Coordinates of C-alpha atoms and ligand atoms in Angstrom, one line a residue:
X22 CA -10.8 24.6 14.9
X23 CA -7.5 26.0 16.1
X24 CA -5.4 25.0 19.0
X25 CA -2.5 26.7 20.6
X26 CA -0.1 24.8 22.6
X27 CA 2.5 26.1 24.8
X28 CA 5.1 23.4 25.8
X29 CA 7.6 23.8 28.6
X30 CA 8.4 27.3 27.5
X31 CA 11.5 29.0 29.0
X32 CA 12.0 32.7 28.3
X33 CA 14.8 35.1 29.3
X34 CA 15.5 38.8 29.2
X35 CA 19.2 39.2 29.2
X36 CA 20.6 36.9 31.8
X37 CA 17.3 36.7 33.6
X38 CA 14.9 33.8 33.2
X39 CA 11.4 35.0 33.6
X40 CA 9.4 32.1 32.2
X41 CA 10.4 28.8 33.8
X42 CA 8.8 26.0 32.0
X43 CA 5.2 27.1 31.3
X44 CA 2.6 24.6 29.7
X45 CA -0.6 25.9 28.6
X46 CA -3.3 24.6 25.8
X47 CA -6.0 26.7 24.4
X48 CA -8.7 25.5 22.0
X49 CA -10.8 27.6 19.9
X50 CA -14.1 28.0 21.6
X51 CA -12.6 28.1 25.1
X52 CA -12.1 31.0 27.4
X53 CA -9.2 30.9 29.7
X54 CA -8.1 33.3 32.6
X55 CA -4.5 33.7 33.6
X56 CA -4.2 34.9 37.0
X57 CA -1.3 35.6 39.3
X58 CA 0.4 38.4 41.3
X59 CA 2.2 41.3 39.8
X60 CA 5.7 40.4 38.3
X61 CA 5.1 36.6 37.8
X62 CA 5.6 36.6 34.1
X63 CA 1.9 36.9 32.7
X64 CA 2.5 39.9 30.4
X65 CA 5.9 38.3 29.3
X66 CA 3.9 35.2 28.2
X67 CA 1.7 37.3 26.0
X68 CA 4.4 39.3 24.6
X69 CA 6.3 36.1 23.7
X70 CA 3.4 34.3 22.0
X71 CA 3.0 37.6 20.0
X72 CA 6.6 37.5 18.9
X73 CA 8.0 40.4 20.8
X74 CA 11.8 40.6 19.8
X75 CA 13.2 41.4 23.1
X76 CA 12.4 38.0 24.6
X77 CA 14.5 35.1 24.1
X78 CA 13.0 31.6 24.2
X79 CA 15.8 29.3 25.6
X80 CA 13.7 26.2 25.7
X81 CA 10.2 24.6 24.9
X82 CA 7.9 25.5 21.9
X83 CA 4.7 27.2 21.0
X84 CA 2.6 25.6 18.4
X85 CA -0.3 26.8 16.5
X86 CA -2.4 23.8 15.1
X87 CA 0.6 21.6 15.5
X88 CA 3.1 23.8 13.9
X89 CA 5.9 25.7 15.6
X90 CA 5.4 29.6 15.3
X91 CA 8.9 30.3 17.1
X92 CA 10.5 31.2 13.9
X93 CA 7.7 33.6 12.7
X94 CA 8.2 37.2 13.4
X95 CA 5.3 39.2 15.1
X96 CA 3.6 40.2 11.7
X97 CA 3.4 36.6 10.5
X98 CA 2.0 35.5 13.9
X99 CA -0.6 38.1 13.6
X100 CA -1.5 37.1 10.0
X101 CA -1.5 33.5 11.4
X102 CA -4.3 34.5 13.7
X103 CA -2.6 35.3 17.0
X104 CA -3.8 38.5 18.4
X105 CA -2.2 40.7 21.0
X106 CA -3.4 44.1 21.1
X107 CA -0.8 46.8 20.2
X108 CA 0.4 48.7 23.2
X109 CA 0.7 52.2 22.4
X110 CA 2.7 53.9 25.1
X111 CA 2.0 57.3 23.7
X112 CA -0.8 58.9 21.7
X113 CA -0.4 59.1 18.1
X114 CA -1.5 62.6 17.1
X115 CA -3.7 62.8 14.1
X116 CA -4.3 59.1 13.8
X117 CA -8.0 58.1 14.7
X118 CA -9.0 54.8 15.9
X119 CA -10.7 54.1 12.4
X120 CA -7.5 55.0 10.5
X121 CA -5.4 52.9 12.8
X122 CA -7.9 49.7 12.2
X123 CA -7.8 50.4 8.5
X124 CA -4.3 50.6 8.3
X125 CA -3.9 47.4 10.3
X126 CA -6.2 45.6 8.2
X127 CA -4.9 46.9 4.8
X128 CA -1.3 45.9 5.7
X129 CA -2.5 42.4 6.6
X130 CA -4.1 42.3 3.2
X131 CA -0.9 43.4 1.5
X132 CA 1.1 40.9 3.3
X133 CA -1.1 38.3 1.9
X134 CA -1.2 39.6 -1.6
X135 CA 1.3 42.3 -2.6
X136 CA -1.1 43.5 -5.3
X137 CA -3.9 44.1 -2.9
X138 CA -5.0 47.9 -2.7
X139 CA -6.6 47.2 0.6
X140 CA -10.3 47.4 1.5
X141 CA -12.1 50.4 -0.2
X142 CA -13.1 53.0 2.3
X143 CA -16.9 52.5 2.0
X144 CA -16.7 48.9 2.6
X145 CA -14.4 49.6 5.5
X146 CA -16.7 51.9 7.1
X147 CA -19.5 49.5 6.8
X148 CA -17.4 46.8 8.5
X149 CA -16.5 49.0 11.2
X150 CA -20.0 50.2 11.7
X151 CA -21.3 46.6 11.9
X152 CA -18.6 45.7 14.4
X153 CA -19.4 48.7 16.5
X154 CA -23.0 47.9 16.6
X155 CA -22.2 44.4 17.5
X156 CA -20.2 45.7 20.5
X157 CA -22.8 48.4 21.3
X158 CA -20.3 51.1 20.8
X159 CA -20.9 54.7 20.1
X160 CA -19.9 55.4 16.5
X161 CA -18.1 58.5 17.6
X162 CA -15.4 56.4 19.3
X163 CA -14.1 55.5 15.7
X164 CA -13.1 59.2 15.3
X165 CA -11.3 59.6 18.6
X166 CA -7.5 60.0 18.2
X167 CA -5.7 56.9 19.4
X168 CA -4.8 56.9 23.0
X169 CA -5.1 60.6 23.1
X170 CA -6.2 60.8 26.9
X171 CA -7.8 57.3 26.7
X172 CA -8.9 56.0 30.0
X173 CA -8.1 52.3 30.8
X174 CA -11.5 51.5 29.7
X175 CA -11.2 53.2 26.4
X176 CA -7.8 51.7 25.5
X177 CA -9.7 48.3 26.0
X178 CA -12.5 49.4 23.9
X179 CA -10.1 50.2 21.1
X180 CA -8.4 46.8 21.7
X181 CA -11.7 44.9 21.6
X182 CA -12.7 46.8 18.4
X183 CA -9.4 45.8 16.9
X184 CA -10.0 42.4 17.9
X185 CA -13.4 42.3 16.2
X186 CA -12.1 43.8 12.9
X187 CA -8.9 41.4 12.7
X188 CA -11.0 38.3 13.6
X189 CA -8.1 36.3 15.1
X190 CA -8.1 32.6 16.2
X191 CA -6.3 33.1 19.4
X192 CA -6.6 36.5 21.4
X193 CA -4.3 37.4 24.4
X194 CA -6.0 40.2 26.5
X195 CA -3.8 41.7 29.1
X196 CA -4.7 43.9 31.8
X197 CA -4.1 47.7 31.5
X198 CA -0.6 49.1 32.3
X199 CA -2.3 50.9 35.3
X200 CA -3.2 47.5 36.7
X201 CA -6.4 47.2 38.4
X202 CA -9.1 48.9 36.4
X203 CA -12.8 47.5 36.8
X204 CA -14.1 49.6 34.0
X205 CA -11.5 48.1 31.6
X206 CA -12.2 44.4 32.8
X207 CA -15.9 44.9 32.3
X208 CA -15.3 46.2 28.8
X209 CA -13.1 43.4 27.9
X210 CA -15.5 40.7 29.5
X211 CA -18.5 42.1 27.8
X212 CA -16.5 42.4 24.4
X213 CA -15.2 38.7 24.7
X214 CA -18.6 37.3 25.5
X215 CA -20.0 39.1 22.4
X216 CA -17.1 37.9 20.2
X217 CA -16.6 34.4 21.6
X218 CA -17.6 31.4 19.2
X219 CA -16.2 28.3 18.0
X220 CA -13.4 29.8 16.0
X221 CA -11.8 32.0 18.7
X222 CA -9.9 31.0 21.7
X223 CA -9.2 33.7 24.3
X224 CA -6.7 34.1 27.3
X225 CA -7.7 37.0 29.5
X226 CA -4.9 38.2 31.9
X227 CA -5.6 39.7 35.2
X228 CA -4.3 39.7 38.7
X229 CA -7.8 40.8 40.0
X230 CA -9.1 38.0 42.1
X231 CA -12.8 38.8 41.8
X232 CA -12.7 38.1 38.1
X233 CA -15.7 35.9 38.2
X234 CA -17.9 38.9 38.5
X235 CA -16.9 39.9 35.2
X236 CA -15.7 36.9 33.1
X237 CA -16.9 33.5 33.2
X238 CA -13.8 31.5 32.1
X239 CA -13.9 27.9 31.3
X240 CA -10.4 27.4 32.5
X241 CA -8.3 29.4 35.2
X242 CA -4.5 29.1 35.4
X243 CA -2.6 30.6 38.3
X244 CA 1.1 31.7 37.6
X245 CA 3.6 32.1 40.1
X246 CA 7.3 32.9 39.6
X247 CA 7.4 32.2 35.8
X248 CA 5.2 28.9 36.0
X249 CA 1.6 27.9 35.9
X250 CA 1.3 26.2 39.3
X251 CA -2.4 25.4 39.2
X252 CA -4.9 25.0 36.5
X253 CA -8.6 24.3 36.9
X254 CA -12.1 25.5 36.4
X255 CA -13.9 28.5 37.9
X256 CA -13.6 27.1 41.4
X257 CA -10.0 28.1 41.3
X258 CA -10.9 31.6 41.0
X259 CA -13.4 31.2 43.9
X260 CA -10.6 29.9 45.8
X261 CA -8.4 32.9 45.2
X262 CA -11.3 35.3 45.9
X263 CA -11.5 33.7 49.4
X264 CA -7.9 33.1 50.3
X265 CA -5.8 35.3 48.0
X266 CA -2.5 34.0 46.6
X267 CA -1.1 33.2 50.1
X268 CA -2.1 29.6 50.3
X269 CA -1.1 28.8 46.9
X270 CA 2.2 30.5 47.3
X271 CA 3.0 28.7 50.6
X272 CA 2.1 25.3 48.7
X273 CA 4.4 26.0 45.5
X274 CA 7.0 28.2 46.8
X275 CA 7.9 26.6 50.0
Ligands
ADP321 P1 3.3 40.4 35.2 O1 2.6 40.6 33.9 O2 2.6 39.0 35.9 O3 2.9 41.5 36.2 P2 5.8 40.6 33.8 O4 5.6 39.7 32.7 O5 5.5 42.0 33.3 O6 4.9 40.2 35.0 O7 7.1 40.6 34.4 C1 7.9 39.5 34.9 C2 9.2 39.7 35.5 O8 9.9 40.1 34.4 C3 9.2 40.8 36.3 O9 10.1 40.5 37.4 C4 9.7 42.0 35.5 O10 10.5 43.0 36.4 C5 10.6 41.4 34.4 N1 10.6 41.9 33.2 C6 9.5 42.1 32.4 N2 9.9 42.8 31.3 C7 11.0 43.2 31.5 C8 12.0 43.7 30.5 N3 11.8 44.3 29.4 N4 13.4 43.9 31.0 C9 13.8 43.4 32.1 N5 12.9 42.7 33.0 C10 11.8 42.6 32.7
MG322 MG1 1.4 42.2 33.4

């Protein structure tokens, strides 16, 4: 069983400190929701855990099963079982969802074993079909060109399928760039509920306050101004739904 532990994490971009001491522990088998208004550092946290090179960790640590991952690059972290869906800002002409997933899977196999020839196509097709059936996805989706006119929901569908294929230990699922997209949130929560098990820990990131209508998290965390200021159970999301962020903001930023 895996554990991801984020300890007093401080992160800067250039001269600006964005994360100001984040503490968060996720165990396999747990579903966490990270909530907070726009611009508070939620996406930054997921990029930093995944190993995005633009962010500088100036303090604290990130441990996977007790070992620091700070010195690992993004590829190594992915191989170690940390998943953050690749963000493709533009469509990639001529690359289907299936091709993309097969490339991702094969590059991981080659990283583990330079002699590996990757997964034979028929075997990959069977794997992909099984995963799509599990997620109740139309098989046609695998033939679509990646992000070519994808809606927020379709981007999330590709993300969930990628997660199902790579079978990570810890998955970070951030909201779509377009922000509030109910269809996307529904697809993510259904996918997570299907894939959830004792070997997977999940952090779902959203600023949408009525998240409980979609995801039943075990733990809810609220981020304000680069820090997690409250952690609790689903009742915390209920409180937010009722009162918004104002009360919490007054309490912590006074
Ligand atoms: P959230 O996901 O909670 O909306 P972000 O993590 O995207 O917040 O952003 C947190 C803060 O960091 C914001 O003030 C944002 O402007 C700033 N920020 C994020 N990425 C960059 C970047 N690449 N360069 C400079 N500032 C950034
Ligand atoms: Mg964000």
